Coordinates of C-alpha atoms and ligand atoms in Angstrom, one line a residue:
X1 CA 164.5 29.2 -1.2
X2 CA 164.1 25.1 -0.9
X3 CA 165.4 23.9 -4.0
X4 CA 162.0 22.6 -6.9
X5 CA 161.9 18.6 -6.8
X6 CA 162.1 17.9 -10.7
X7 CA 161.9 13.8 -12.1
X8 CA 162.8 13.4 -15.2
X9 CA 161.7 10.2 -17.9
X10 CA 163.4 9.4 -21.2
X11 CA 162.2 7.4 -23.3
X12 CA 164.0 6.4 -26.8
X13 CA 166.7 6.5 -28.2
X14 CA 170.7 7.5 -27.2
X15 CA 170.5 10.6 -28.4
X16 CA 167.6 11.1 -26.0
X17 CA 169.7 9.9 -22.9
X18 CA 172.3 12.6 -23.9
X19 CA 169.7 15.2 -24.6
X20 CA 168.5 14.3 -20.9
X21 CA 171.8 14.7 -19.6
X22 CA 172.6 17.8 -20.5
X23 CA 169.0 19.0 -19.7
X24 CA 169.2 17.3 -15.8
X25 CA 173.4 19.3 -15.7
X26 CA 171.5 22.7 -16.8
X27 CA 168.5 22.5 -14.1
X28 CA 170.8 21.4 -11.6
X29 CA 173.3 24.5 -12.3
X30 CA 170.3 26.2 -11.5
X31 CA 169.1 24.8 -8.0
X32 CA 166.3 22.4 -9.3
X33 CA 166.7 18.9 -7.5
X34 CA 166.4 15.7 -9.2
X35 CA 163.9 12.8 -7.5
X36 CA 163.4 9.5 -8.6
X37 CA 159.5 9.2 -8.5
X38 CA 157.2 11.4 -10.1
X39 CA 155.2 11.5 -7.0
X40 CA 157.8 13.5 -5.3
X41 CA 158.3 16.3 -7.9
X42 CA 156.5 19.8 -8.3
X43 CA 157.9 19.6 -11.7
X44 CA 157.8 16.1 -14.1
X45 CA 159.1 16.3 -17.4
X46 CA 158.7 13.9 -20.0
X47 CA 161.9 13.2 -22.8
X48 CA 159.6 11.4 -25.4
X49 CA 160.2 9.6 -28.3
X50 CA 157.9 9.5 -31.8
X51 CA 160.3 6.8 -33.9
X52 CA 157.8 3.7 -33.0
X53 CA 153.8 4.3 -31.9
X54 CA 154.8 1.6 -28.3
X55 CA 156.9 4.8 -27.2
X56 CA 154.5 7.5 -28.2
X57 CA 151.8 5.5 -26.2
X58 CA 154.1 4.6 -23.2
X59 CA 154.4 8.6 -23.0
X60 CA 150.7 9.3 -23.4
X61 CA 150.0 7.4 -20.1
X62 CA 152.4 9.0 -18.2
X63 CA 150.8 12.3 -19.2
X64 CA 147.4 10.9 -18.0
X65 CA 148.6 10.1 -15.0
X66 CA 150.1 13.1 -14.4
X67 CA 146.7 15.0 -15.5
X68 CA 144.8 13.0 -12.6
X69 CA 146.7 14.4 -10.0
X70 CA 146.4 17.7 -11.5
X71 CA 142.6 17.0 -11.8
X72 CA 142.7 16.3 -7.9
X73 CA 144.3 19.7 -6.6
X74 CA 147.9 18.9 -7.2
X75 CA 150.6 21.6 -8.3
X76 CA 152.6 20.0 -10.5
X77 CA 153.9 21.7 -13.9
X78 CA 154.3 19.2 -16.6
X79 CA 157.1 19.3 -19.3
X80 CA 157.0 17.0 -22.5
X81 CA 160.2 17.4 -24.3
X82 CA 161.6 16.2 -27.3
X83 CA 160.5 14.6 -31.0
X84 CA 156.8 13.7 -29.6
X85 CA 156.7 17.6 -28.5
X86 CA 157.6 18.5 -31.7
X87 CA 155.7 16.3 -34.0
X88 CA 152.3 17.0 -32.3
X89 CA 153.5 20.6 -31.7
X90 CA 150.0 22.9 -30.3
X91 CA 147.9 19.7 -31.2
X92 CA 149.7 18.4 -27.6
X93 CA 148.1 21.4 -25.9
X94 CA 144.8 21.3 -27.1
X95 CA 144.5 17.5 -26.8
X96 CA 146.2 17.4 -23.4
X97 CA 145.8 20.6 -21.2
X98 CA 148.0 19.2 -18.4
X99 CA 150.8 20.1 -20.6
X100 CA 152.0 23.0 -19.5
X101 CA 155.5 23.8 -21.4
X102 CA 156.2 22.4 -24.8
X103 CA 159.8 22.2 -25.9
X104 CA 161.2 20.3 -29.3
X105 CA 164.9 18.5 -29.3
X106 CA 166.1 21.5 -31.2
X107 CA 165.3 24.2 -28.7
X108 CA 166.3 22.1 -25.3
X109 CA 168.6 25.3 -24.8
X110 CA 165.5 27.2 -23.9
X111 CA 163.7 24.9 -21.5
X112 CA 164.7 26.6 -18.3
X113 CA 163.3 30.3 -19.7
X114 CA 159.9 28.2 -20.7
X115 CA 159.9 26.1 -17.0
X116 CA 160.5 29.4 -15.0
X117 CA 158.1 31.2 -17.0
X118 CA 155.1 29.1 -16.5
X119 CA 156.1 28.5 -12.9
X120 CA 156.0 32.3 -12.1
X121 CA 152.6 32.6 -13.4
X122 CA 149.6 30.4 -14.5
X123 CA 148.8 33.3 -16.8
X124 CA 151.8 32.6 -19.0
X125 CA 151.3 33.3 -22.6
X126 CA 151.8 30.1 -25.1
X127 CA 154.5 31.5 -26.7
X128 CA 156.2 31.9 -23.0
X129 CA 155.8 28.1 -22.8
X130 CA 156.8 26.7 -25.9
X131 CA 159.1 26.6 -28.4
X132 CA 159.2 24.3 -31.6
X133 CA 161.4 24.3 -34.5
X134 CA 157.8 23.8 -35.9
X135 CA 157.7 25.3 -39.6
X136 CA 161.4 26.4 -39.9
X137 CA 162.2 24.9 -43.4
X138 CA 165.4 23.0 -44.0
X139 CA 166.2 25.8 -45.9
X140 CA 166.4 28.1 -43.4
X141 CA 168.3 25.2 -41.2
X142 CA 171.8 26.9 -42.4
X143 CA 171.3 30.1 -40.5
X144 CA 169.6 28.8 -37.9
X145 CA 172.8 26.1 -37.5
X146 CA 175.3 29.2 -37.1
X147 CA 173.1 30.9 -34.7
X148 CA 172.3 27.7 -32.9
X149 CA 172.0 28.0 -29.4
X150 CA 171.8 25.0 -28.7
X151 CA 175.4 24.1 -29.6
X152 CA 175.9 26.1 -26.0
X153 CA 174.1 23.5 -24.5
X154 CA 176.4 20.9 -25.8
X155 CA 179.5 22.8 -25.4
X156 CA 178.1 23.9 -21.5
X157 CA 177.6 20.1 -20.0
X158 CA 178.3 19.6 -16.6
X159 CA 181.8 17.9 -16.4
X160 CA 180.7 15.7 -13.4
X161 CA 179.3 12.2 -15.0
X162 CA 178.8 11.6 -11.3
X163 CA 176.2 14.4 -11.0
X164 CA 174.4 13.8 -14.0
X165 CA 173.8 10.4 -13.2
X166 CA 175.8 8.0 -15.2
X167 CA 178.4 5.8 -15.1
X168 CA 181.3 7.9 -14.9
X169 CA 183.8 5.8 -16.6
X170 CA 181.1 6.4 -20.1
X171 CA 179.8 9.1 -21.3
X172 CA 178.3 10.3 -25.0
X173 CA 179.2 13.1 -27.2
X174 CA 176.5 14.7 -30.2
X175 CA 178.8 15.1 -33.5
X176 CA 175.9 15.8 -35.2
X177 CA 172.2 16.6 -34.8
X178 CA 169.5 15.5 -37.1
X179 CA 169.2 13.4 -40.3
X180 CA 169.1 14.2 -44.1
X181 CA 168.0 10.7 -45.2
X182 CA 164.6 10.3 -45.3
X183 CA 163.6 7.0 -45.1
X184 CA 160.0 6.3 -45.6
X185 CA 159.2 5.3 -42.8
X186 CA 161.3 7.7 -40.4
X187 CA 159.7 10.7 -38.4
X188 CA 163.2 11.9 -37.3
X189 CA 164.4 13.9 -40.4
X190 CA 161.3 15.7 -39.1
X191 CA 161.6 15.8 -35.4
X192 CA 164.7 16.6 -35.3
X193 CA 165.4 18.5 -38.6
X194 CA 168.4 18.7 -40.9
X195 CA 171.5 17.3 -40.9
X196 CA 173.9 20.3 -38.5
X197 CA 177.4 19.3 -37.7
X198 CA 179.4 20.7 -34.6
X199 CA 182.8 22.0 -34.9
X200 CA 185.8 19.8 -34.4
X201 CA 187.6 21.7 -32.2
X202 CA 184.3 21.4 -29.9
X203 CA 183.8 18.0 -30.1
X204 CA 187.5 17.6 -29.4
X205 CA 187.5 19.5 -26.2
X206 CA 184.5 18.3 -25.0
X207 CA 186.1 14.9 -25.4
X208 CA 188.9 16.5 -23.4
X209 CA 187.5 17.6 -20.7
X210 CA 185.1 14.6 -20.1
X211 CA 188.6 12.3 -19.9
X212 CA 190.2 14.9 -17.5
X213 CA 186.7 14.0 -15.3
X214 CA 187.5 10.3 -15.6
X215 CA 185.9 9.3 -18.9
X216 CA 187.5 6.5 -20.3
X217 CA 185.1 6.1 -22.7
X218 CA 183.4 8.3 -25.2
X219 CA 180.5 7.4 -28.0
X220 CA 179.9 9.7 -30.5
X221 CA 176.9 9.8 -31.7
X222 CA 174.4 11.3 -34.9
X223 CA 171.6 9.6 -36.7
X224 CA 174.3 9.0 -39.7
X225 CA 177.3 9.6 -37.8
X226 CA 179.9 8.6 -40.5
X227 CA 178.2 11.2 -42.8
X228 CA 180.3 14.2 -40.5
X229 CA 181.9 16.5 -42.1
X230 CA 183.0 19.9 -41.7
X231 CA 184.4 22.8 -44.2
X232 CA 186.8 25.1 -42.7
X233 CA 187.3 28.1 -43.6
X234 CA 183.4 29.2 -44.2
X235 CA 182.4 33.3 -43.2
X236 CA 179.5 31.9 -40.8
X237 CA 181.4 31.9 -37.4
X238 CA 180.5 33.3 -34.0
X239 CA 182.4 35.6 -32.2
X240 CA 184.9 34.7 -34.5
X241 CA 185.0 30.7 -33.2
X242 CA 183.6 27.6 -36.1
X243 CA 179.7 27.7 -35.8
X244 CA 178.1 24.2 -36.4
X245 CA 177.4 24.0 -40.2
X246 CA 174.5 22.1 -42.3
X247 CA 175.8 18.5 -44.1
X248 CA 177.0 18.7 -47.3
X249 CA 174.3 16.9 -50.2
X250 CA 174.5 13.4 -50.1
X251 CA 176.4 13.6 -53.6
X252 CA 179.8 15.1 -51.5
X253 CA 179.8 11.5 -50.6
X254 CA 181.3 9.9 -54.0
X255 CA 183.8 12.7 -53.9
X256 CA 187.5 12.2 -52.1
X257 CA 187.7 14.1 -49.5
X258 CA 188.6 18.0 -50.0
X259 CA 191.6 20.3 -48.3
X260 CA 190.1 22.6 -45.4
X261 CA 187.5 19.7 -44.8
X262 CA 187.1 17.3 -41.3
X263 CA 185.9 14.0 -43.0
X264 CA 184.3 11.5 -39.8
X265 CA 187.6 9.7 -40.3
X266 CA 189.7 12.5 -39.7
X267 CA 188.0 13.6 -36.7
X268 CA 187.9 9.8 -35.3
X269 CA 192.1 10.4 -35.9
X270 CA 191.9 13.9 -34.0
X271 CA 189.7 12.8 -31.2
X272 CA 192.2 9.3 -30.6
X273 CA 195.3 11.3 -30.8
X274 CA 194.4 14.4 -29.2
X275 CA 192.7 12.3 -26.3
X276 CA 194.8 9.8 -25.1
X277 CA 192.9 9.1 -22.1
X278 CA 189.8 7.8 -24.0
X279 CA 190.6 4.0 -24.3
X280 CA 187.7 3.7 -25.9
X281 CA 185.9 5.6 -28.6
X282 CA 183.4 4.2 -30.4
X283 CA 180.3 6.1 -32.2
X284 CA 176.5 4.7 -33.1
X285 CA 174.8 5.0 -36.0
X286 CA 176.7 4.2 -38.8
X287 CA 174.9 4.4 -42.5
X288 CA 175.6 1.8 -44.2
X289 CA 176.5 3.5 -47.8
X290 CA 178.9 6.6 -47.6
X291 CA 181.2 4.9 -45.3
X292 CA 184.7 5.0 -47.4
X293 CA 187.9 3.0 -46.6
X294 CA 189.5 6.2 -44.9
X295 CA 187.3 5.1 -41.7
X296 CA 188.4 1.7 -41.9
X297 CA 191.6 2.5 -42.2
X298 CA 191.8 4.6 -39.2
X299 CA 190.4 2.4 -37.1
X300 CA 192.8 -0.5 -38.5
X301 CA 195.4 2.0 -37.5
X302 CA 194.0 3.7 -34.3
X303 CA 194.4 1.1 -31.5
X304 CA 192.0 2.7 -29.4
X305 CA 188.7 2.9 -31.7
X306 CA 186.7 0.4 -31.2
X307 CA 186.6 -2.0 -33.7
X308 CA 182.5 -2.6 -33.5
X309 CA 179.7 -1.1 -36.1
X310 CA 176.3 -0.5 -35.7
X311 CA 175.1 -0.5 -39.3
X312 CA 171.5 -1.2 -39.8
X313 CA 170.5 -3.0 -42.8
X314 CA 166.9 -2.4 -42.1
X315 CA 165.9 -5.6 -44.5
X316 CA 167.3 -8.3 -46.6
X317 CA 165.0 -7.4 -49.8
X318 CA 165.8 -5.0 -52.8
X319 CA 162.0 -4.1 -53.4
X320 CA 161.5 -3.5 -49.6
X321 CA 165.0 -1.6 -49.8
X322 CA 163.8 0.7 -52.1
X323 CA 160.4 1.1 -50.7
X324 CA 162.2 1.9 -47.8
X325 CA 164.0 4.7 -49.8
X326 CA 167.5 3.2 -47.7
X327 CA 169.7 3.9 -51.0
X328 CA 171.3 0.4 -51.4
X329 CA 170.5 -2.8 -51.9
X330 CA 171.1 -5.8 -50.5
X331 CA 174.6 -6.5 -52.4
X332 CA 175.8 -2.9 -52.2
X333 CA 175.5 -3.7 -48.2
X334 CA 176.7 -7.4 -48.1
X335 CA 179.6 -5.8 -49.6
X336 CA 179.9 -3.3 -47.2
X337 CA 180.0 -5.7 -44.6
X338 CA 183.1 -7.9 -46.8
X339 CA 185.1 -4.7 -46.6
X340 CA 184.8 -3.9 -42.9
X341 CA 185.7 -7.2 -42.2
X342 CA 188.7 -7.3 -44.8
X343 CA 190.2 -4.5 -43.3
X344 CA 189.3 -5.5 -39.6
X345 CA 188.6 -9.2 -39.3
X346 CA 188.0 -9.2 -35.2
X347 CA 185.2 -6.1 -35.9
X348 CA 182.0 -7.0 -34.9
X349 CA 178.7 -5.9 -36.5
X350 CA 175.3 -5.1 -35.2
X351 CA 172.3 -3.8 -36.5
X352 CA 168.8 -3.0 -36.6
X353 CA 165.8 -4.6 -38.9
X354 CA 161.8 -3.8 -39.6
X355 CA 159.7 -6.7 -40.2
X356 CA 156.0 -5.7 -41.6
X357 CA 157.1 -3.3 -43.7
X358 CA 154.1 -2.0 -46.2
X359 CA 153.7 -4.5 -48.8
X360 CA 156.7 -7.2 -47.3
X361 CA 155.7 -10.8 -48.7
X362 CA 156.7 -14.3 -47.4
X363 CA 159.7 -13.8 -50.1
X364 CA 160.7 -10.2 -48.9
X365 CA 160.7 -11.8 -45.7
X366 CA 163.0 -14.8 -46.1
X367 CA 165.6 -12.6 -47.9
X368 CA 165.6 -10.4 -44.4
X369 CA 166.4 -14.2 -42.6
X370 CA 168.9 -15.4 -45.2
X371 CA 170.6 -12.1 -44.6
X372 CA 170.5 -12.4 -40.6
X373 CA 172.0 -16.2 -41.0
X374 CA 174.4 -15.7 -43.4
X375 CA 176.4 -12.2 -42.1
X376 CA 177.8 -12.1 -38.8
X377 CA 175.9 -9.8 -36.8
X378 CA 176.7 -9.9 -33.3
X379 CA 173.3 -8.5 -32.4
X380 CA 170.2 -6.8 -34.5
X381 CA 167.6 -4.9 -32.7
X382 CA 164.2 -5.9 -34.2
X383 CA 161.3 -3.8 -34.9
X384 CA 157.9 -4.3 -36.1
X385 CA 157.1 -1.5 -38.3
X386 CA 154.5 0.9 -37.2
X387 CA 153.4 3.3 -39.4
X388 CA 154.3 7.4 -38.3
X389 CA 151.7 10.4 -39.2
X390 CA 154.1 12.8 -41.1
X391 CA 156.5 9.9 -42.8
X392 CA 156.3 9.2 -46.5
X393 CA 155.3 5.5 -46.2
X394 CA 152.1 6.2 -44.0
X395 CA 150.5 8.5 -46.9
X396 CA 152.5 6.3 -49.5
X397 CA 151.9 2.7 -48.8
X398 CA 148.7 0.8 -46.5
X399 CA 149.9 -1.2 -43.1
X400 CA 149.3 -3.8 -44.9
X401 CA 150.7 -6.7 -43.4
X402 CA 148.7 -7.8 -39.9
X403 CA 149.7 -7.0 -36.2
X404 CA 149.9 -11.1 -36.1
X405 CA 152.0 -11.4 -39.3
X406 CA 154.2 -9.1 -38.0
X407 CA 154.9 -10.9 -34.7
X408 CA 155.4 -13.7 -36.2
X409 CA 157.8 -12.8 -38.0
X410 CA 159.8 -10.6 -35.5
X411 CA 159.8 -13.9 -33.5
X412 CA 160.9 -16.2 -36.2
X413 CA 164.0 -13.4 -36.9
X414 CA 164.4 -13.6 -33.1
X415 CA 165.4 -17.1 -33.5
X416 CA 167.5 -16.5 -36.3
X417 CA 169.3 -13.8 -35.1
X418 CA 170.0 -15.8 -31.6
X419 CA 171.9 -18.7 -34.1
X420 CA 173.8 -16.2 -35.6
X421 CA 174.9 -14.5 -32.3
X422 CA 175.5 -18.0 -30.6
X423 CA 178.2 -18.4 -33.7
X424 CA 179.6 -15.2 -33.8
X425 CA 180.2 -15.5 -30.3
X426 CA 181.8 -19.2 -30.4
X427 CA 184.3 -17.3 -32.1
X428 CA 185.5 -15.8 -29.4
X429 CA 186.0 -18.7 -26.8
X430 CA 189.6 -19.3 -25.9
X431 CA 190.7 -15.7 -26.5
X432 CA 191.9 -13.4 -24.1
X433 CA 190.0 -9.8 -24.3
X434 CA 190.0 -6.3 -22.5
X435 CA 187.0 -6.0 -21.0
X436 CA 185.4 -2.7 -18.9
X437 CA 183.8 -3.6 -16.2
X438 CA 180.5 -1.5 -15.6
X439 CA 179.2 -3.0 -13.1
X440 CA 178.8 -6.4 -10.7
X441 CA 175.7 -8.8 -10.4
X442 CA 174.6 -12.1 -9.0
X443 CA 175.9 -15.0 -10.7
X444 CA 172.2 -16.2 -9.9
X445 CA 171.3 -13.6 -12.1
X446 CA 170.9 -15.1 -16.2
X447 CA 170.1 -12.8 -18.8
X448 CA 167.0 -12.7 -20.9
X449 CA 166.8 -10.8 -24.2
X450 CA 163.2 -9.0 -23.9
X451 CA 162.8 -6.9 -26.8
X452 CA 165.7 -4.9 -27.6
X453 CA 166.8 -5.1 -24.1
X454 CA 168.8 -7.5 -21.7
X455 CA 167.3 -8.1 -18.7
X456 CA 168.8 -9.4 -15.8
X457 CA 166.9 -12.2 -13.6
X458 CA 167.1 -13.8 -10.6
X459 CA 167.0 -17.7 -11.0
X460 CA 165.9 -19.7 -7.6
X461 CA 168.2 -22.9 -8.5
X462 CA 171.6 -21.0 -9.5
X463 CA 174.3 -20.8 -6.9
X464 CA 174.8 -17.0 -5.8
X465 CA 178.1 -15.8 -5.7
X466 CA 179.2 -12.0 -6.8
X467 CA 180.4 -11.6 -10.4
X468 CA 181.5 -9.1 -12.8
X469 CA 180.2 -7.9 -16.0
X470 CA 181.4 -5.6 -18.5
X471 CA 181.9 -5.6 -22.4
X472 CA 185.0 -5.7 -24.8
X473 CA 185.7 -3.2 -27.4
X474 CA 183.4 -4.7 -29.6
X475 CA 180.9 -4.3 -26.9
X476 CA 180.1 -7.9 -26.6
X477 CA 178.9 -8.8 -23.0
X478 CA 181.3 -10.7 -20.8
X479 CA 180.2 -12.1 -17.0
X480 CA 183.1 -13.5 -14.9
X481 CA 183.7 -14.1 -11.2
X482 CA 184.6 -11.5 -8.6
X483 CA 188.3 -12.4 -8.3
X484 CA 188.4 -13.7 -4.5
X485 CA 189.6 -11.5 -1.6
X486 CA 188.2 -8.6 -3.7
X487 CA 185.9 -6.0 -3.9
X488 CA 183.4 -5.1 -6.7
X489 CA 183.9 -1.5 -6.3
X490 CA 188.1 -1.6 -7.1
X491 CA 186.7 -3.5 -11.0
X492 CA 184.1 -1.0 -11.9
X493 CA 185.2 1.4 -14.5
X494 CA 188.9 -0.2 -15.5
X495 CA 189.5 -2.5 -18.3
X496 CA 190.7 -6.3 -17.5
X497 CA 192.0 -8.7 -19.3
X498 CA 189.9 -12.0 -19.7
X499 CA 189.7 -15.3 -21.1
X500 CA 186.9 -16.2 -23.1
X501 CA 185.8 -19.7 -21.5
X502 CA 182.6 -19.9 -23.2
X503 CA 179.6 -18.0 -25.0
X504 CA 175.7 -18.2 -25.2
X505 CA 173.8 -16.2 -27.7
X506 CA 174.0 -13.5 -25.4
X507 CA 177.2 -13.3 -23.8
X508 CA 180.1 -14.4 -23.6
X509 CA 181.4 -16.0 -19.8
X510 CA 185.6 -15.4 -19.2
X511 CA 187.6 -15.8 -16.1
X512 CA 190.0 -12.4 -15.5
X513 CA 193.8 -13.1 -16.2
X514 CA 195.2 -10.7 -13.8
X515 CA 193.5 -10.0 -10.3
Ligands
LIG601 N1 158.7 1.5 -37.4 C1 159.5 0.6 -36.9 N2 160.8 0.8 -36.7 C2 161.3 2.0 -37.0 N3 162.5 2.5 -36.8 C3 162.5 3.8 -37.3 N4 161.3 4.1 -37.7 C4 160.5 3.0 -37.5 C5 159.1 2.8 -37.7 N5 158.3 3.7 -38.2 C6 163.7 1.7 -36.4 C7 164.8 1.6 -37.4 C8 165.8 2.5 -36.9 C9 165.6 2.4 -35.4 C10 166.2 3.4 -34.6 O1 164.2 2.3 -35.3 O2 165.2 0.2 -37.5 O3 167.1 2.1 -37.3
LIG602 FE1 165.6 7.7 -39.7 FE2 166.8 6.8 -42.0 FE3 167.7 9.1 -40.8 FE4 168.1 6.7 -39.6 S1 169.0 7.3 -41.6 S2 167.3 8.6 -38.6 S3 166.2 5.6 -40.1 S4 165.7 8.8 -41.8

């Protein structure tokens, strides 16, 4: 039998990428075939995303498109996974027929059962082609966590980066799924449930066996990642192995650290001394309350985590910090930020910010600049906020401020923020840094910040000659010439040593030290 062509789209956030990986590694175990157009696939699935309404939308017209060709004769089976799956749940179904198979973030384990179901038979039942966490209470979150399938999935990844697509010097690994926070104006406590923590020793072998595949570096990654932690020692195991285990209450976070418990900064320590061959270990997202000295200290002491936090502050204002339900205010995280930098003063910071949030004045407003000017973030993603069915602040609090307001403003922080990254990054001229080289470019090639991402485009009047470009631990960007007489090929993947010889808001340009 000819293997089923199968494209995949993800859309959102890391956690999605990974979630996508390890979905693409299980089809391909089983003899599906991965193409790069839609077109060309018999099966299209859709990874979606519900934290901002741009992504839900982006997704919607993929799924009409897919419903025209339906419409006109096609066979194709459409799939829409993850938190927009989940959110709309049976709603999907009704609303969009094409939608064949339905599967949440939480049951991705199950997806080939659902695909092979409703590809045997157009008579498949619904409950053959879906499956939800839907109305499982966070209560019931604690057995389901020990029983979690889906912890198989994590612990079964295909230890090829090269088949599932990626660079293969990089790759990502879940400490922990879901989020107990909720923010007001957050769908993912909701999407993707509660707070679930994996087992050490998993993550720690999984880190293992991606360096033995030629990982050199690893991000770990969870919605609140430096809120890990694990209690040994509990009944709940399987097959007499750890089970992954609900957080603790956010109160366990004021208390020192008990015996028989892996704290985030003890499994940073495991993972960088158990794993030599990771150079680099970073993780994404770090809260910006909970996060004790012990993490600081490790990485002041582990030379191979990287010394670079992503630590949204959301907003600059105390009212629109509370509103926000983030649990600190704007001092608690200024002081935050003092501390990281006491204890590492060649960290750097980045971060993410809402602008429009319900009820956010001029005043609200210029606290958010005054906070992007005066710390030294590296980088802050920018979001206009967009109100999300199920959140507390949609029922709570009108969309007040209008569409126009709101761009204005995300522009005007634009600006800000660029100042602030042109500084930090002045900092960095005339030192000499490890950079990993991902991949090469055209010199001709200048980068554009569009949104939250860097684009790379061509300009007609620069001179075109092949360069490098890669980041440093800190993940700033760095661009420098293809040493001559060599190839681009023998610099992707390995670190370098180079010499800061100037910076731009964006990036930083460096000549390498040793070719
Ligand atoms: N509107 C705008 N931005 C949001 N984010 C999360 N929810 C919303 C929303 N409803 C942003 C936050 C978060 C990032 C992943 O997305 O800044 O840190
Ligand atoms: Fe959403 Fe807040 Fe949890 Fe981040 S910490 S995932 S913003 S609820």
């Amino acid at each position: 039998m000819s293997a089923v062509p199968v494209y995949l789209e993800t859309f959102g956030c890391q956690m999605n990428e990974l979630d996508s990986e390890l979905v693409r590694g299980q089809l391909l175990r089983l003899g599906y075939a991965f193409v790069d157009h839609p077109e060309q696939a018999q099966v299209v699935l859709f990874n979606t995303c519900s934290v901002r309404e741009h992504a839900e939308s982006k997704a919607y017209s993929r799924i009409g498109l897919v419903g025209k060709r339906k419409a006109a004769g096609e066979q194709v089976l459409l799939g829409v996974l993850g938190c927009m799956a989940e959110r709309d749940g049976l709603d999907m179904l009704r609303r969009y027929p094409q939608v064949d198979v339905l599967c949440g973030p939480g049951e991705l384990d199950r997806l080939p059962a659902l695909l092979d179901a409703a590809r045997r038979s157009e008579a498949a039942t619904q409950a053959e082609r879906v499956a939800l966490a839907g109305n499982r209470t966070r209560r019931t979150a604690t057995l389901h966590a020990v029983q979690d399938d889906l912890e198989t999935l994590d612990l079964s990844r295909a230890f090829d980066p090269d088949a599932a697509g990626r660079a293969r010097h990089s790759a990502q690994v879940r400490i922990t799924r879901g989020c107990n926070k909720f923010c007001t104006y957050c769908v993912v406590p909701y999407t993707r449930g509660a707070e679930v923590h994996r087992p050490p020793d998993h993550i720690v072998e999984e880190c293992r066996r991606l360096a033995d595949a030629g990982v050199i570096e690893v991000t770990l990654l969870g919605q609140t990642v430096n809120h890990y932690r694990y209690q040994h020692g509990l009944a709940l195991t399987v097959g007499g192995r750890e089970a992954p285990q609900v957080g603790p209450g956010l109160s366990a976070f004021r208390q020192p650290v008990a015996e028989g418990v892996t704290s985030f900064a003890r499994l940073l320590q495991r993972i960088h001394d158990e794993v030599p061959a990771i150079e680099r270990l970073r993780f994404v997202t770090s809260y910006p309350r909970d996060f004790g000295p012990d993490v600081l200290q490790v990485m002041r002491d582990c030379p191979r985590i990287c010394r670079y936090l992503h630590a949204p502050a959301q907003s600059g204002s105390d009212r629109i910090l509370g509103l926000m339900n983030r649990g600190y205010t704007r001092a608690e995280y200024e002081a935050f930020v003092e501390q990281v930098f006491t204890f590492l003063p060649d960290a750097t910071l980045a971060g993410d910010i809402i602008v429009g949030f319900p009820g956010e004045t001029d005043q609200d407003f210029e606290a958010t600049c005054s906070l992007v000017r005066s710390l030294p973030f590296k980088n802050n993603f920018i979001f206009k906020y967009s109100p999300r069915p199920g959140t507390v602040a949609i029922d709570r609090f009108p969309d007040d401020v209008p569409d126009e307001v709101k761009r204005l403003r995300n522009n005007q922080l634009l600006a800000i923020q660029s100042h602030t990254s042109e500084r930090v990054h002045a900092t960095w001229v005339g030192r000499t840094v490890p950079v990993l080289i991902e991949e090469q470019f055209e010199s001709s090639e200048a980068p554009s910040a569009r949104g939250v991402e860097l684009r790379w485009e061509r300009r007609a009047d620069a001179p075109r000659r092949k360069a490098l470009r890669g980041r440093t631990p800190g993940d700033l960007i760095v661009a420098m010439d293809l040493p001559a007489g060599t190839q681009a090929e023998n610099w992707v993947g390995r670190i370098v040593p180079a010499q800061v010889e100037s910076a731009s808001a964006l990036l930083l340009q460096g000549r390498m030290t040793q070719a």
